[in-house]
CSV table of C-alpha atoms and ligand atoms in Angstrom, one decimal:
chain,number,residue,atom,x,y,z
A,1,VAL,CA,96.4,86.7,129.9
A,2,ARG,CA,97.2,84.6,127.3
A,3,PRO,CA,98.8,86.2,123.9
A,4,ARG,CA,96.4,86.5,121.1
A,5,VAL,CA,97.3,85.2,117.5
A,6,PHE,CA,95.1,86.3,114.6
A,7,VAL,CA,95.1,83.5,111.8
A,8,THR,CA,93.9,84.8,108.7
A,9,ARG,CA,92.8,81.7,107.2
A,10,ASP,CA,91.9,78.2,108.6
A,11,MET,CA,94.6,75.6,108.2
A,12,PRO,CA,95.5,72.0,109.1
A,13,GLN,CA,94.2,71.5,112.6
A,14,PRO,CA,97.4,70.3,114.3
A,15,ALA,CA,98.7,73.7,113.6
A,16,ILE,CA,95.7,75.3,115.3
A,17,ASP,CA,96.0,72.8,118.3
A,18,ARG,CA,99.6,73.6,118.5
A,19,LEU,CA,98.9,77.3,118.8
A,20,LYS,CA,96.0,76.8,121.3
A,21,GLU,CA,98.5,75.2,123.7
A,22,PHE,CA,100.1,78.7,124.2
A,23,ALA,CA,97.8,81.4,122.9
A,24,TYR,CA,94.1,82.3,122.2
A,25,VAL,CA,93.4,81.7,118.5
A,26,ASP,CA,91.6,84.4,116.7
A,27,LEU,CA,91.0,82.2,113.5
A,28,TRP,CA,89.2,84.0,110.5
A,29,PRO,CA,86.3,82.0,109.7
A,30,ALA,CA,85.4,82.5,106.1
A,31,PHE,CA,86.8,81.2,102.9
A,32,PRO,CA,87.4,84.5,101.3
A,33,ALA,CA,90.2,86.5,102.8
A,34,PRO,CA,89.7,89.4,105.2
A,35,GLU,CA,89.2,92.6,103.9
A,36,LYS,CA,91.7,95.4,104.9
A,37,HIS,CA,89.4,96.9,107.3
A,38,GLU,CA,88.9,93.5,108.9
A,39,LEU,CA,92.5,92.7,108.9
A,40,LEU,CA,93.0,96.0,110.6
A,41,TYR,CA,90.7,95.4,113.1
A,42,HIS,CA,91.9,91.8,113.9
A,43,VAL,CA,95.5,92.8,114.1
A,44,SER,CA,94.7,95.9,116.2
A,45,GLN,CA,93.8,93.2,119.0
A,46,ALA,CA,96.8,90.6,118.4
A,47,ASP,CA,100.4,90.0,119.8
A,48,ALA,CA,100.9,87.7,116.6
A,49,LEU,CA,99.7,87.6,113.1
A,50,LEU,CA,99.7,84.1,111.0
A,51,CYS,CA,99.1,85.4,107.4
A,52,MET,CA,98.8,84.1,103.8
A,53,LEU,CA,100.9,85.1,100.9
A,54,SER,CA,98.0,86.7,99.6
A,55,ASP,CA,97.4,89.0,102.6
A,56,PRO,CA,99.4,92.5,101.9
A,57,ILE,CA,101.1,93.2,105.3
A,58,ASP,CA,101.9,96.8,105.0
A,59,GLU,CA,102.9,99.7,107.0
A,60,GLU,CA,99.3,100.6,108.0
A,61,VAL,CA,98.6,96.9,109.0
A,62,MET,CA,101.6,97.3,111.5
A,63,ALA,CA,100.8,100.5,112.8
A,64,ALA,CA,97.4,99.1,113.8
A,65,GLY,CA,99.0,96.3,115.6
A,66,LYS,CA,100.3,98.2,118.8
A,67,LYS,CA,100.8,94.9,120.6
A,68,LEU,CA,102.1,93.1,117.4
A,69,ARG,CA,105.3,91.4,118.0
A,70,VAL,CA,105.4,88.7,115.0
A,71,ILE,CA,104.4,88.2,111.5
A,72,ALA,CA,104.3,84.5,110.5
A,73,ASN,CA,104.0,84.3,106.9
A,74,TYR,CA,102.5,81.0,105.8
A,75,ALA,CA,104.7,80.6,103.1
A,76,VAL,CA,108.3,80.5,101.9
A,77,GLY,CA,108.0,83.8,99.9
A,78,TYR,CA,107.4,87.1,101.7
A,79,ASP,CA,106.9,89.9,99.3
A,80,ASN,CA,103.5,90.5,100.6
A,81,ILE,CA,105.1,91.9,103.5
A,82,ASP,CA,107.0,95.1,104.0
A,83,VAL,CA,109.8,93.6,105.9
A,84,ALA,CA,111.5,96.9,106.2
A,85,ALA,CA,108.8,98.5,108.1
A,86,ALA,CA,108.4,95.5,110.5
A,87,THR,CA,112.1,96.0,111.3
A,88,ARG,CA,111.7,99.5,112.3
A,89,ARG,CA,108.8,98.6,114.2
A,90,ASN,CA,110.7,96.0,115.8
A,91,ILE,CA,108.3,93.3,114.7
A,92,ALA,CA,109.7,89.7,113.7
A,93,VAL,CA,108.8,88.3,110.1
A,94,THR,CA,108.9,84.6,109.7
A,95,ASN,CA,108.6,82.5,106.9
A,96,THR,CA,108.3,78.5,106.3
A,97,PRO,CA,111.5,77.6,104.2
A,98,ASP,CA,112.3,73.7,103.4
A,99,VAL,CA,109.3,72.0,104.4
A,100,LEU,CA,107.8,72.9,101.0
A,101,THR,CA,110.8,72.4,99.0
A,102,GLU,CA,110.2,69.0,97.4
A,103,THR,CA,106.3,69.7,97.3
A,104,THR,CA,106.9,72.6,95.2
A,105,ALA,CA,109.4,71.1,93.1
A,106,ASP,CA,106.9,68.3,92.5
A,107,MET,CA,104.3,70.9,91.4
A,108,ALA,CA,106.8,72.4,88.9
A,109,PHE,CA,107.4,68.8,87.7
A,110,THR,CA,103.7,68.2,87.4
A,111,LEU,CA,103.0,71.2,85.5
A,112,LEU,CA,106.0,70.4,83.1
A,113,MET,CA,105.0,67.0,82.2
A,114,ALA,CA,101.3,68.2,81.8
A,115,ALA,CA,102.5,70.8,79.1
A,116,ALA,CA,104.8,68.7,77.5
A,117,ARG,CA,102.3,65.9,77.0
A,118,ASN,CA,99.1,67.8,76.6
A,119,LEU,CA,97.7,66.2,79.7
A,120,ILE,CA,94.8,68.7,80.2
A,121,ALA,CA,93.6,68.6,76.5
A,122,ALA,CA,94.0,64.7,76.6
A,123,ASP,CA,91.7,64.4,80.0
A,124,ARG,CA,89.2,66.6,78.0
A,125,PHE,CA,89.5,64.8,74.6
A,126,THR,CA,89.0,61.5,76.4
A,127,ARG,CA,86.0,62.5,78.4
A,128,ASP,CA,84.1,64.4,75.6
A,129,GLY,CA,83.8,61.5,73.4
A,130,PHE,CA,86.7,62.6,70.7
A,131,TRP,CA,88.7,59.3,71.1
A,132,ILE,CA,87.1,57.4,68.2
A,133,ALA,CA,90.3,55.7,67.0
A,134,TRP,CA,93.9,55.2,67.9
A,135,HIS,CA,95.7,57.5,65.5
A,136,PRO,CA,99.8,58.2,65.4
A,137,LEU,CA,99.2,62.0,64.9
A,138,VAL,CA,96.8,62.7,67.9
A,139,LEU,CA,97.7,64.8,71.1
A,140,LEU,CA,101.5,64.6,70.2
A,141,GLY,CA,103.6,66.6,72.8
A,142,HIS,CA,107.4,66.9,73.1
A,143,ASP,CA,109.8,64.6,74.9
A,144,VAL,CA,111.1,65.5,78.5
A,145,SER,CA,113.5,62.7,78.7
A,146,GLY,CA,116.9,63.8,77.2
A,147,ALA,CA,115.6,67.3,76.9
A,148,THR,CA,117.2,70.5,78.0
A,149,LEU,CA,116.0,72.3,81.2
A,150,GLY,CA,116.7,75.7,82.2
A,151,ILE,CA,116.3,76.6,85.9
A,152,VAL,CA,116.2,80.4,86.6
A,153,GLY,CA,117.3,80.4,90.3
A,154,LEU,CA,119.2,77.6,91.8
A,155,GLY,CA,118.0,77.7,95.4
A,156,ARG,CA,116.6,75.0,97.4
A,157,ILE,CA,113.5,74.7,95.1
A,158,GLY,CA,115.4,74.9,91.9
A,159,GLN,CA,117.9,72.4,93.2
A,160,ALA,CA,115.0,70.0,94.0
A,161,VAL,CA,113.7,70.3,90.7
A,162,ALA,CA,117.2,69.7,89.3
A,163,ARG,CA,117.1,66.4,91.2
A,164,ARG,CA,114.0,65.6,89.4
A,165,ALA,CA,115.2,66.2,86.1
A,166,ARG,CA,118.4,64.4,86.4
A,167,GLY,CA,116.2,61.2,86.8
A,168,PHE,CA,114.8,62.0,83.6
A,169,GLY,CA,118.0,62.4,81.9
A,170,MET,CA,117.9,65.9,81.1
A,171,ARG,CA,120.7,68.4,80.3
A,172,ILE,CA,120.4,71.0,83.1
A,173,LEU,CA,121.4,74.7,82.7
A,174,TYR,CA,121.0,77.1,85.5
A,175,THR,CA,121.4,80.6,85.9
A,176,SER,CA,121.5,82.4,89.5
A,177,ARG,CA,122.6,85.4,91.2
A,178,HIS,CA,125.7,83.3,92.8
A,179,ARG,CA,127.3,80.7,90.7
A,180,ASN,CA,127.2,77.4,93.0
A,181,PRO,CA,129.9,75.1,92.5
A,182,ALA,CA,128.9,72.7,95.1
A,183,ALA,CA,125.8,72.2,93.5
A,184,GLU,CA,127.4,71.8,89.9
A,185,ALA,CA,129.0,69.2,91.2
A,186,GLU,CA,126.5,67.2,93.0
A,187,LEU,CA,123.6,67.7,90.7
A,188,GLY,CA,125.6,68.0,87.2
A,189,VAL,CA,124.1,71.4,86.4
A,190,GLU,CA,125.5,73.8,84.2
A,191,TYR,CA,126.0,77.5,85.1
A,192,CYS,CA,125.2,79.9,82.0
A,193,SER,CA,123.8,83.7,81.3
A,194,LEU,CA,120.0,83.9,81.5
A,195,GLU,CA,120.2,84.5,77.7
A,196,GLU,CA,122.0,81.3,76.7
A,197,LEU,CA,119.5,79.6,79.1
A,198,LEU,CA,116.6,81.0,77.1
A,199,GLN,CA,118.3,80.0,73.9
A,200,GLN,CA,118.9,76.6,74.6
A,201,SER,CA,116.3,75.2,77.1
A,202,ASP,CA,113.4,73.1,75.8
A,203,TYR,CA,111.9,73.8,79.5
A,204,VAL,CA,112.6,76.9,81.5
A,205,SER,CA,111.2,76.9,85.3
A,206,LEU,CA,111.5,79.8,87.3
A,207,HIS,CA,112.4,79.7,91.0
A,208,THR,CA,113.7,83.3,92.4
A,209,PRO,CA,111.8,85.2,94.9
A,210,LEU,CA,109.8,88.3,93.7
A,211,MET,CA,112.1,91.0,94.1
A,212,PRO,CA,112.8,94.3,92.5
A,213,GLU,CA,115.8,92.6,90.5
A,214,THR,CA,113.3,90.0,89.4
A,215,HIS,CA,110.5,91.8,88.6
A,216,HIS,CA,109.4,91.2,85.0
A,217,LEU,CA,112.7,89.1,84.6
A,218,ILE,CA,111.3,87.4,81.8
A,219,GLY,CA,109.5,89.8,79.3
A,220,ALA,CA,108.8,90.0,75.9
A,221,LYS,CA,112.8,90.3,74.8
A,222,GLU,CA,113.6,87.2,77.0
A,223,LEU,CA,110.4,85.5,75.3
A,224,GLN,CA,111.8,86.1,72.0
A,225,LEU,CA,115.1,84.3,72.8
A,226,MET,CA,113.3,81.3,73.7
A,227,LYS,CA,112.6,78.1,71.0
A,228,PRO,CA,109.5,78.4,69.5
A,229,THR,CA,108.8,74.9,71.0
A,230,ALA,CA,109.8,75.9,74.5
A,231,ILE,CA,107.6,75.5,77.6
A,232,LEU,CA,107.8,77.9,80.5
A,233,ILE,CA,107.0,76.6,83.8
A,234,ASN,CA,106.5,79.2,86.6
A,235,THR,CA,105.7,78.2,90.3
A,236,SER,CA,107.4,81.3,91.9
A,237,ARG,CA,105.6,84.3,91.8
A,238,GLY,CA,103.4,85.8,89.0
A,239,ASN,CA,105.5,89.3,88.4
A,240,VAL,CA,108.6,87.5,87.9
A,241,VAL,CA,107.0,87.2,84.2
A,242,ASP,CA,105.5,90.0,82.2
A,243,GLN,CA,102.0,88.3,81.9
A,244,GLU,CA,101.1,90.5,79.2
A,245,ALA,CA,104.2,89.7,77.2
A,246,LEU,CA,103.9,86.0,77.8
A,247,THR,CA,100.1,86.0,76.9
A,248,ALA,CA,101.3,87.6,73.4
A,249,ALA,CA,104.1,85.1,73.1
A,250,LEU,CA,101.7,82.2,73.5
A,251,GLN,CA,99.2,83.6,71.2
A,252,ASP,CA,101.7,84.2,68.4
A,253,GLY,CA,103.7,81.0,68.6
A,254,THR,CA,107.0,82.7,70.0
A,255,ILE,CA,107.1,79.9,72.6
A,256,GLY,CA,105.2,76.6,72.6
A,257,GLY,CA,103.4,76.5,76.0
A,258,ALA,CA,103.3,77.5,79.6
A,259,GLY,CA,102.6,75.7,83.0
A,260,LEU,CA,101.7,78.3,85.4
A,261,ASP,CA,100.9,78.3,89.1
A,262,VAL,CA,101.0,81.7,89.9
A,263,PHE,CA,99.9,85.1,88.2
A,264,LYS,CA,100.2,88.9,88.1
A,265,GLU,CA,97.0,89.1,89.9
A,266,GLU,CA,95.6,86.1,91.9
A,267,PRO,CA,92.9,84.9,91.7
A,268,ILE,CA,93.3,85.4,88.1
A,269,SER,CA,90.2,86.7,86.3
A,270,PRO,CA,88.3,83.9,84.5
A,271,ASP,CA,88.0,86.2,81.4
A,272,ASP,CA,91.9,86.5,81.3
A,273,PRO,CA,93.0,85.8,77.5
A,274,LEU,CA,95.7,83.8,79.0
A,275,LEU,CA,92.9,81.0,80.0
A,276,GLU,CA,91.6,81.1,76.4
A,277,LEU,CA,94.7,79.5,75.4
A,278,SER,CA,95.0,75.6,75.0
A,279,ASN,CA,98.9,75.5,75.1
A,280,VAL,CA,98.8,76.8,78.7
A,281,VAL,CA,98.3,74.6,81.8
A,282,VAL,CA,97.1,76.4,84.9
A,283,ALA,CA,96.8,75.9,88.6
A,284,PRO,CA,95.4,78.1,91.6
A,285,HIS,CA,98.7,78.7,93.3
A,286,ILE,CA,99.0,75.1,94.8
A,287,GLY,CA,102.7,74.6,94.8
A,288,SER,CA,102.7,73.6,98.5
A,289,ALA,CA,99.2,72.1,98.6
A,290,THR,CA,99.5,68.7,100.0
A,291,ILE,CA,98.2,67.6,103.5
A,292,GLU,CA,101.7,67.0,104.6
A,293,THR,CA,103.3,70.0,103.5
A,294,ARG,CA,100.5,72.4,104.4
A,295,THR,CA,100.5,70.9,108.1
A,296,LYS,CA,104.2,71.1,108.5
A,297,MET,CA,104.0,75.0,107.6
A,298,GLY,CA,101.4,75.4,110.0
A,299,MET,CA,103.5,73.8,112.7
A,300,MET,CA,106.6,76.0,111.7
A,301,ALA,CA,104.7,79.1,111.7
A,302,ALA,CA,103.3,78.4,115.2
A,303,GLU,CA,107.0,77.4,116.6
A,304,ASN,CA,108.2,80.9,115.1
A,305,ILE,CA,105.4,82.5,117.0
A,306,LYS,CA,105.8,80.6,120.3
A,307,ALA,CA,109.7,81.6,120.1
A,308,VAL,CA,108.8,85.3,119.6
A,309,LEU,CA,106.0,85.5,122.3
A,310,GLU,CA,108.6,83.7,124.7
A,311,GLY,CA,111.5,86.4,124.1
A,312,ARG,CA,113.4,83.9,121.7
A,313,ARG,CA,114.9,84.3,118.3
A,314,PRO,CA,112.3,82.2,116.1
A,315,PRO,CA,113.7,79.5,114.1
A,316,ASN,CA,112.9,81.0,110.5
A,317,LEU,CA,113.5,84.9,110.9
A,318,VAL,CA,113.4,86.8,107.7
A,319,ASN,CA,114.5,90.3,109.1
A,320,LYS,CA,117.8,88.8,110.9
A,321,ASP,CA,119.1,92.2,111.8
A,322,LEU,CA,116.4,92.3,114.4
A,323,TYR,CA,118.0,90.1,116.7
A,324,SER,CA,121.5,91.2,116.1
A,325,SER,CA,122.2,92.9,119.6
A,326,PRO,CA,122.2,90.5,122.4
A,327,SER,CA,119.8,92.7,124.3
A,328,LYS,CA,117.0,91.7,122.3
B,1,GLV,C1,104.3,79.8,98.1
B,1,GLV,O1,104.2,80.6,97.0
B,1,GLV,C2,105.4,80.0,99.1
B,1,GLV,O2,105.8,81.0,98.8
B,1,GLV,O3,105.1,79.3,100.1
B,2,GLV,C1,112.9,78.8,98.3
B,2,GLV,O1,112.8,78.0,99.2
B,2,GLV,C2,114.1,78.6,97.6
B,2,GLV,O2,115.4,78.9,98.4
B,2,GLV,O3,114.3,78.1,96.3
């Protein structure tokens, strides 16, 4: 019998077609996510699970997956998965690094530019008929060129953002768990503490994974350190920021603005006070959302699944100790 793959959301067709070459594809048909009981039922039949960053994959889901051998996350981040539990159960966890690096960096820059130049307000202003005369004082933003950008987390995406910032003639500061002299030489980025970065930057862009150490990395105290004109960009995970503290800081002018693709709870409620603020640009977690990248992510997840089902080490294994012994 063919192995069975449960895919929790429709995705670009080439990825589905690739999966169908070696597996029976159980594709979740609806637009909203499967609820927990539905997830448990479908996983109970599956040899492989292809899931989204918004699907919490905990021990209960894994326990239901009696035949489950691989959890292929359709994302680079995998904070939605209990990786330790997967390792205990001998289930491979894979992600989709690299293919979305440039696309996500593009999104960080899109939010940065949109927030710096009031693009959303300008669009509304134009459509709504407020443009009655050209005026030197209408919709003034702040320069991006020549400004200082602080990058928090200089991984693949952080470095890709730095490359873009170089083209804008920005001074680039970074803070990271490990200092990266090679990147400093190649990208002209300067290492500093988080505190110094927050104090000196006109734009701060977050590129850390969500882990216990980065949960609420940016809270009230950190926001206080930022310039009153500074703009915070978040394309990583909502909980890297204390969203209540951020909302307060944006309301009282502690910082100048924000560009956010990620939130504490997703989807964010349309009644959230954050959405009442005009100095915030928001997007519904679409950092990797291009046809090209979403196709590559699907192909990558399919290859990871195929490898595990054939008894090979998958190319993008997260729980690396799983294959440490040659017998596996
Ligand atoms: C998106 O947020 C991802 O982790 O790929
Ligand atoms: C994610 O891919 C990162 O390393 O920044």
